[in-house]
Amino acid sequence: MPTYQEYQDQIAKLQVLAEQARQSELAEAKKRIQEMMKTSGLTIADLEDSKRPAAAKKQKTVAAKYRDPKSGQTWTGRGRAPRWLDGKNKDDFLIK
């Protein structure tokens, strides 16, 4: 039965072989990509244009629908209602 150290040595050898195989596969992939780019006439610049991230849409601000006449605070009607509206009719505070 092999010892722990023998297993560790085998693992180290296999890791070296795996990295060599990976590098070989990467080199082959690069060759295929270069051949495809030559036959189709693509350049690196063509590929970079497609990498641009889409512009983020700006969120529009929502106009306030309710106003507290005492403090002047406003609320859009979205999200959690403010404390000054607790137990009161929202329609009484509508901004006209």
mmCIF file of N, CA and C in Angstrom:
data_model
loop_
_atom_site.group_PDB
_atom_site.id
_atom_site.type_symbol
_atom_site.label_atom_id
_atom_site.label_comp_id
_atom_site.label_asym_id
_atom_site.label_seq_id
_atom_site.Cartn_x
_atom_site.Cartn_y
_atom_site.Cartn_z
ATOM 1 N N MET A 1 0.838 -1.169 0.000
ATOM 2 C CA MET A 1 0.000 0.000 0.000
ATOM 3 C C MET A 1 0.892 1.245 0.000
ATOM 4 N N PRO A 2 0.611 2.190 -0.945
ATOM 5 C CA PRO A 2 1.451 3.399 -1.019
ATOM 6 C C PRO A 2 1.275 4.276 0.225
ATOM 7 N N THR A 3 2.320 5.034 0.509
ATOM 8 C CA THR A 3 2.280 5.927 1.665
ATOM 9 C C THR A 3 1.699 7.284 1.257
ATOM 10 N N TYR A 4 1.419 8.073 2.263
ATOM 11 C CA TYR A 4 0.880 9.410 2.034
ATOM 12 C C TYR A 4 1.832 10.229 1.158
ATOM 13 N N GLN A 5 3.113 10.171 1.447
ATOM 14 C CA GLN A 5 4.104 10.938 0.687
ATOM 15 C C GLN A 5 4.137 10.494 -0.772
ATOM 16 N N GLU A 6 3.997 9.197 -1.015
ATOM 17 C CA GLU A 6 3.982 8.697 -2.400
ATOM 18 C C GLU A 6 2.760 9.251 -3.144
ATOM 19 N N TYR A 7 1.629 9.319 -2.466
ATOM 20 C CA TYR A 7 0.439 9.908 -3.095
ATOM 21 C C TYR A 7 0.676 11.391 -3.403
ATOM 22 N N GLN A 8 1.300 12.114 -2.479
ATOM 23 C CA GLN A 8 1.582 13.529 -2.696
ATOM 24 C C GLN A 8 2.518 13.725 -3.888
ATOM 25 N N ASP A 9 3.506 12.841 -4.031
ATOM 26 C CA ASP A 9 4.418 12.920 -5.176
ATOM 27 C C ASP A 9 3.671 12.666 -6.478
ATOM 28 N N GLN A 10 2.764 11.696 -6.474
ATOM 29 C CA GLN A 10 1.970 11.411 -7.666
ATOM 30 C C GLN A 10 1.060 12.594 -8.011
ATOM 31 N N ILE A 11 0.480 13.210 -6.993
ATOM 32 C CA ILE A 11 -0.382 14.377 -7.216
ATOM 33 C C ILE A 11 0.425 15.510 -7.849
ATOM 34 N N ALA A 12 1.623 15.747 -7.347
ATOM 35 C CA ALA A 12 2.469 16.816 -7.881
ATOM 36 C C ALA A 12 2.805 16.549 -9.348
ATOM 37 N N LYS A 13 3.137 15.302 -9.679
ATOM 38 C CA LYS A 13 3.446 14.947 -11.068
ATOM 39 C C LYS A 13 2.222 15.138 -11.960
ATOM 40 N N LEU A 14 1.055 14.721 -11.469
ATOM 41 C CA LEU A 14 -0.172 14.872 -12.251
ATOM 42 C C LEU A 14 -0.531 16.340 -12.448
ATOM 43 N N GLN A 15 -0.278 17.179 -11.445
ATOM 44 C CA GLN A 15 -0.552 18.602 -11.597
ATOM 45 C C GLN A 15 0.340 19.221 -12.673
ATOM 46 N N VAL A 16 1.585 18.792 -12.727
ATOM 47 C CA VAL A 16 2.494 19.292 -13.765
ATOM 48 C C VAL A 16 1.986 18.862 -15.136
ATOM 49 N N LEU A 17 1.596 17.595 -15.254
ATOM 50 C CA LEU A 17 1.083 17.092 -16.524
ATOM 51 C C LEU A 17 -0.211 17.800 -16.926
ATOM 52 N N ALA A 18 -1.072 18.068 -15.966
ATOM 53 C CA ALA A 18 -2.330 18.764 -16.251
ATOM 54 C C ALA A 18 -2.058 20.182 -16.744
ATOM 55 N N GLU A 19 -1.109 20.873 -16.139
ATOM 56 C CA GLU A 19 -0.784 22.237 -16.578
ATOM 57 C C GLU A 19 -0.180 22.228 -17.977
ATOM 58 N N GLN A 20 0.644 21.227 -18.285
ATOM 59 C CA GLN A 20 1.208 21.115 -19.627
ATOM 60 C C GLN A 20 0.099 20.868 -20.656
ATOM 61 N N ALA A 21 -0.844 20.015 -20.310
ATOM 62 C CA ALA A 21 -1.964 19.741 -21.214
ATOM 63 C C ALA A 21 -2.806 20.995 -21.419
ATOM 64 N N ARG A 22 -3.015 21.754 -20.371
ATOM 65 C CA ARG A 22 -3.799 22.993 -20.457
ATOM 66 C C ARG A 22 -3.113 23.989 -21.382
ATOM 67 N N GLN A 23 -1.819 24.169 -21.210
ATOM 68 C CA GLN A 23 -1.075 25.109 -22.046
ATOM 69 C C GLN A 23 -1.113 24.678 -23.514
ATOM 70 N N SER A 24 -1.019 23.378 -23.745
ATOM 71 C CA SER A 24 -1.091 22.848 -25.108
ATOM 72 C C SER A 24 -2.465 23.117 -25.732
ATOM 73 N N GLU A 25 -3.522 22.911 -24.956
ATOM 74 C CA GLU A 25 -4.873 23.156 -25.453
ATOM 75 C C GLU A 25 -5.102 24.641 -25.727
ATOM 76 N N LEU A 26 -4.559 25.501 -24.858
ATOM 77 C CA LEU A 26 -4.692 26.938 -25.082
ATOM 78 C C LEU A 26 -3.977 27.373 -26.356
ATOM 79 N N ALA A 27 -2.798 26.830 -26.585
ATOM 80 C CA ALA A 27 -2.050 27.171 -27.788
ATOM 81 C C ALA A 27 -2.819 26.734 -29.037
ATOM 82 N N GLU A 28 -3.412 25.553 -28.990
ATOM 83 C CA GLU A 28 -4.196 25.058 -30.117
ATOM 84 C C GLU A 28 -5.432 25.929 -30.350
ATOM 85 N N ALA A 29 -6.080 26.334 -29.279
ATOM 86 C CA ALA A 29 -7.261 27.195 -29.399
ATOM 87 C C ALA A 29 -6.879 28.540 -30.012
ATOM 88 N N LYS A 30 -5.748 29.103 -29.593
ATOM 89 C CA LYS A 30 -5.294 30.375 -30.155
ATOM 90 C C LYS A 30 -5.028 30.243 -31.651
ATOM 91 N N LYS A 31 -4.422 29.133 -32.069
ATOM 92 C CA LYS A 31 -4.161 28.912 -33.496
ATOM 93 C C LYS A 31 -5.466 28.861 -34.281
ATOM 94 N N ARG A 32 -6.460 28.125 -33.752
ATOM 95 C CA ARG A 32 -7.745 28.030 -34.448
ATOM 96 C C ARG A 32 -8.433 29.376 -34.546
ATOM 97 N N ILE A 33 -8.362 30.150 -33.472
ATOM 98 C CA ILE A 33 -8.991 31.478 -33.484
ATOM 99 C C ILE A 33 -8.303 32.387 -34.492
ATOM 100 N N GLN A 34 -6.964 32.343 -34.534
ATOM 101 C CA GLN A 34 -6.233 33.168 -35.492
ATOM 102 C C GLN A 34 -6.579 32.783 -36.930
ATOM 103 N N GLU A 35 -6.714 31.478 -37.183
ATOM 104 C CA GLU A 35 -7.082 31.026 -38.525
ATOM 105 C C GLU A 35 -8.483 31.505 -38.898
ATOM 106 N N MET A 36 -9.413 31.412 -37.951
ATOM 107 C CA MET A 36 -10.774 31.861 -38.222
ATOM 108 C C MET A 36 -10.813 33.365 -38.477
ATOM 109 N N MET A 37 -10.009 34.116 -37.721
ATOM 110 C CA MET A 37 -9.982 35.560 -37.918
ATOM 111 C C MET A 37 -9.399 35.915 -39.286
ATOM 112 N N LYS A 38 -8.383 35.187 -39.718
ATOM 113 C CA LYS A 38 -7.790 35.455 -41.031
ATOM 114 C C LYS A 38 -8.779 35.151 -42.146
ATOM 115 N N THR A 39 -9.463 34.017 -42.039
ATOM 116 C CA THR A 39 -10.386 33.647 -43.115
ATOM 117 C C THR A 39 -11.611 34.556 -43.167
ATOM 118 N N SER A 40 -12.039 35.086 -42.026
ATOM 119 C CA SER A 40 -13.226 35.944 -42.013
ATOM 120 C C SER A 40 -12.878 37.425 -42.104
ATOM 121 N N GLY A 41 -11.605 37.766 -41.979
ATOM 122 C CA GLY A 41 -11.187 39.158 -42.089
ATOM 123 C C GLY A 41 -11.433 39.968 -40.829
ATOM 124 N N LEU A 42 -11.598 39.322 -39.711
ATOM 125 C CA LEU A 42 -11.811 40.030 -38.449
ATOM 126 C C LEU A 42 -10.491 40.492 -37.856
ATOM 127 N N THR A 43 -10.550 41.604 -37.123
ATOM 128 C CA THR A 43 -9.376 42.094 -36.399
ATOM 129 C C THR A 43 -9.720 42.179 -34.917
ATOM 130 N N ILE A 44 -8.702 42.428 -34.124
ATOM 131 C CA ILE A 44 -8.917 42.591 -32.694
ATOM 132 C C ILE A 44 -9.846 43.783 -32.440
ATOM 133 N N ALA A 45 -9.703 44.836 -33.215
ATOM 134 C CA ALA A 45 -10.554 46.021 -33.056
ATOM 135 C C ALA A 45 -12.018 45.663 -33.267
ATOM 136 N N ASP A 46 -12.309 44.746 -34.201
ATOM 137 C CA ASP A 46 -13.691 44.325 -34.431
ATOM 138 C C ASP A 46 -14.259 43.644 -33.192
ATOM 139 N N LEU A 47 -13.439 42.894 -32.527
ATOM 140 C CA LEU A 47 -13.891 42.185 -31.335
ATOM 141 C C LEU A 47 -14.064 43.140 -30.159
ATOM 142 N N GLU A 48 -13.226 44.138 -30.043
ATOM 143 C CA GLU A 48 -13.308 45.079 -28.931
ATOM 144 C C GLU A 48 -14.572 45.916 -28.998
ATOM 145 N N ASP A 49 -15.034 46.247 -30.178
ATOM 146 C CA ASP A 49 -16.258 47.036 -30.305
ATOM 147 C C ASP A 49 -17.444 46.324 -29.684
ATOM 148 N N SER A 50 -17.481 45.019 -29.783
ATOM 149 C CA SER A 50 -18.613 44.279 -29.245
ATOM 150 C C SER A 50 -18.540 44.124 -27.729
ATOM 151 N N LYS A 51 -17.411 44.474 -27.133
ATOM 152 C CA LYS A 51 -17.242 44.319 -25.693
ATOM 153 C C LYS A 51 -17.774 45.509 -24.905
ATOM 154 N N ARG A 52 -18.147 46.592 -25.574
ATOM 155 C CA ARG A 52 -18.601 47.772 -24.849
ATOM 156 C C ARG A 52 -19.862 47.454 -24.061
ATOM 157 N N PRO A 53 -19.860 47.807 -22.808
ATOM 158 C CA PRO A 53 -21.056 47.543 -22.003
ATOM 159 C C PRO A 53 -22.186 48.474 -22.419
ATOM 160 N N ALA A 54 -23.390 47.979 -22.290
ATOM 161 C CA ALA A 54 -24.553 48.788 -22.607
ATOM 162 C C ALA A 54 -24.651 49.934 -21.603
ATOM 163 N N ALA A 55 -25.044 51.080 -22.105
ATOM 164 C CA ALA A 55 -25.171 52.241 -21.228
ATOM 165 C C ALA A 55 -26.303 52.001 -20.239
ATOM 166 N N ALA A 56 -26.023 52.296 -19.008
ATOM 167 C CA ALA A 56 -27.038 52.112 -17.972
ATOM 168 C C ALA A 56 -28.093 53.192 -18.123
ATOM 169 N N LYS A 57 -29.334 52.789 -17.994
ATOM 170 C CA LYS A 57 -30.419 53.758 -18.087
ATOM 171 C C LYS A 57 -30.469 54.568 -16.801
ATOM 172 N N LYS A 58 -30.646 55.866 -16.973
ATOM 173 C CA LYS A 58 -30.757 56.716 -15.804
ATOM 174 C C LYS A 58 -32.166 56.595 -15.261
ATOM 175 N N GLN A 59 -32.259 56.483 -13.959
ATOM 176 C CA GLN A 59 -33.565 56.398 -13.342
ATOM 177 C C GLN A 59 -34.162 57.793 -13.260
ATOM 178 N N LYS A 60 -35.395 57.882 -13.657
ATOM 179 C CA LYS A 60 -36.078 59.164 -13.593
ATOM 180 C C LYS A 60 -36.564 59.387 -12.170
ATOM 181 N N THR A 61 -36.515 60.629 -11.763
ATOM 182 C CA THR A 61 -37.036 60.944 -10.443
ATOM 183 C C THR A 61 -38.553 61.037 -10.541
ATOM 184 N N VAL A 62 -39.205 60.618 -9.516
ATOM 185 C CA VAL A 62 -40.654 60.598 -9.487
ATOM 186 C C VAL A 62 -41.139 61.826 -8.722
ATOM 187 N N ALA A 63 -42.119 62.490 -9.289
ATOM 188 C CA ALA A 63 -42.655 63.689 -8.645
ATOM 189 C C ALA A 63 -43.414 63.307 -7.377
ATOM 190 N N ALA A 64 -43.334 64.179 -6.399
ATOM 191 C CA ALA A 64 -44.028 63.942 -5.136
ATOM 192 C C ALA A 64 -45.536 64.045 -5.350
ATOM 193 N N LYS A 65 -46.283 63.174 -4.682
ATOM 194 C CA LYS A 65 -47.750 63.191 -4.777
ATOM 195 C C LYS A 65 -48.403 63.692 -3.501
ATOM 196 N N TYR A 66 -47.673 63.602 -2.391
ATOM 197 C CA TYR A 66 -48.243 63.965 -1.092
ATOM 198 C C TYR A 66 -47.314 64.937 -0.383
ATOM 199 N N ARG A 67 -47.884 65.882 0.364
ATOM 200 C CA ARG A 67 -47.090 66.856 1.117
ATOM 201 C C ARG A 67 -47.704 67.032 2.499
ATOM 202 N N ASP A 68 -46.824 67.095 3.487
ATOM 203 C CA ASP A 68 -47.246 67.374 4.854
ATOM 204 C C ASP A 68 -47.286 68.895 5.025
ATOM 205 N N PRO A 69 -48.461 69.464 5.289
ATOM 206 C CA PRO A 69 -48.535 70.927 5.388
ATOM 207 C C PRO A 69 -47.767 71.499 6.580
ATOM 208 N N LYS A 70 -47.566 70.733 7.609
ATOM 209 C CA LYS A 70 -46.859 71.228 8.800
ATOM 210 C C LYS A 70 -45.355 71.315 8.569
ATOM 211 N N SER A 71 -44.771 70.229 8.079
ATOM 212 C CA SER A 71 -43.321 70.191 7.935
ATOM 213 C C SER A 71 -42.850 70.484 6.515
ATOM 214 N N GLY A 72 -43.728 70.346 5.538
ATOM 215 C CA GLY A 72 -43.337 70.551 4.145
ATOM 216 C C GLY A 72 -42.711 69.317 3.513
ATOM 217 N N GLN A 73 -42.624 68.230 4.253
ATOM 218 C CA GLN A 73 -42.050 66.996 3.719
ATOM 219 C C GLN A 73 -42.975 66.437 2.640
ATOM 220 N N THR A 74 -42.371 65.759 1.675
ATOM 221 C CA THR A 74 -43.152 65.171 0.584
ATOM 222 C C THR A 74 -42.913 63.680 0.514
ATOM 223 N N TRP A 75 -43.823 63.016 -0.221
ATOM 224 C CA TRP A 75 -43.729 61.570 -0.441
ATOM 225 C C TRP A 75 -44.259 61.285 -1.835
ATOM 226 N N THR A 76 -43.593 60.392 -2.550
ATOM 227 C CA THR A 76 -43.980 60.084 -3.923
ATOM 228 C C THR A 76 -45.133 59.102 -4.003
ATOM 229 N N GLY A 77 -45.425 58.422 -2.918
ATOM 230 C CA GLY A 77 -46.448 57.390 -2.951
ATOM 231 C C GLY A 77 -45.850 56.016 -3.165
ATOM 232 N N ARG A 78 -44.542 55.960 -3.294
ATOM 233 C CA ARG A 78 -43.843 54.689 -3.477
ATOM 234 C C ARG A 78 -43.096 54.337 -2.200
ATOM 235 N N GLY A 79 -42.981 53.055 -1.971
ATOM 236 C CA GLY A 79 -42.255 52.615 -0.787
ATOM 237 C C GLY A 79 -43.081 52.771 0.473
ATOM 238 N N ARG A 80 -42.397 52.709 1.572
ATOM 239 C CA ARG A 80 -43.061 52.776 2.871
ATOM 240 C C ARG A 80 -43.581 54.186 3.133
ATOM 241 N N ALA A 81 -44.786 54.283 3.626
ATOM 242 C CA ALA A 81 -45.403 55.576 3.900
ATOM 243 C C ALA A 81 -44.700 56.251 5.076
ATOM 244 N N PRO A 82 -44.562 57.566 5.031
ATOM 245 C CA PRO A 82 -43.914 58.282 6.129
ATOM 246 C C PRO A 82 -44.799 58.320 7.371
ATOM 247 N N ARG A 83 -44.167 58.601 8.478
ATOM 248 C CA ARG A 83 -44.894 58.589 9.762
ATOM 249 C C ARG A 83 -45.966 59.665 9.831
ATOM 250 N N TRP A 84 -45.756 60.787 9.175
ATOM 251 C CA TRP A 84 -46.749 61.853 9.258
ATOM 252 C C TRP A 84 -48.061 61.472 8.585
ATOM 253 N N LEU A 85 -48.088 60.328 7.862
ATOM 254 C CA LEU A 85 -49.323 59.836 7.246
ATOM 255 C C LEU A 85 -49.979 58.733 8.059
ATOM 256 N N ASP A 86 -49.327 58.280 9.122
ATOM 257 C CA ASP A 86 -49.869 57.172 9.919
ATOM 258 C C ASP A 86 -51.273 57.490 10.430
ATOM 259 N N GLY A 87 -52.210 56.610 10.110
ATOM 260 C CA GLY A 87 -53.566 56.729 10.610
ATOM 261 C C GLY A 87 -54.367 57.856 9.986
ATOM 262 N N LYS A 88 -53.857 58.437 8.900
ATOM 263 C CA LYS A 88 -54.550 59.552 8.254
ATOM 264 C C LYS A 88 -54.914 59.167 6.827
ATOM 265 N N ASN A 89 -55.864 59.869 6.265
ATOM 266 C CA ASN A 89 -56.287 59.627 4.896
ATOM 267 C C ASN A 89 -55.278 60.285 3.945
ATOM 268 N N LYS A 90 -54.693 59.481 3.054
ATOM 269 C CA LYS A 90 -53.686 60.004 2.125
ATOM 270 C C LYS A 90 -54.275 61.064 1.204
ATOM 271 N N ASP A 91 -55.533 60.911 0.847
ATOM 272 C CA ASP A 91 -56.144 61.843 -0.093
ATOM 273 C C ASP A 91 -56.159 63.269 0.437
ATOM 274 N N ASP A 92 -56.146 63.444 1.749
ATOM 275 C CA ASP A 92 -56.127 64.777 2.325
ATOM 276 C C ASP A 92 -54.803 65.486 2.102
ATOM 277 N N PHE A 93 -53.744 64.724 1.773
ATOM 278 C CA PHE A 93 -52.417 65.293 1.625
ATOM 279 C C PHE A 93 -51.943 65.342 0.165
ATOM 280 N N LEU A 94 -52.835 65.042 -0.775
ATOM 281 C CA LEU A 94 -52.476 65.063 -2.196
ATOM 282 C C LEU A 94 -52.030 66.462 -2.603
ATOM 283 N N ILE A 95 -50.986 66.512 -3.420
ATOM 284 C CA ILE A 95 -50.511 67.775 -3.975
ATOM 285 C C ILE A 95 -51.366 68.050 -5.206
ATOM 286 N N LYS A 96 -51.945 69.218 -5.273
ATOM 287 C CA LYS A 96 -52.841 69.552 -6.395
ATOM 288 C C LYS A 96 -52.185 70.470 -7.368
#
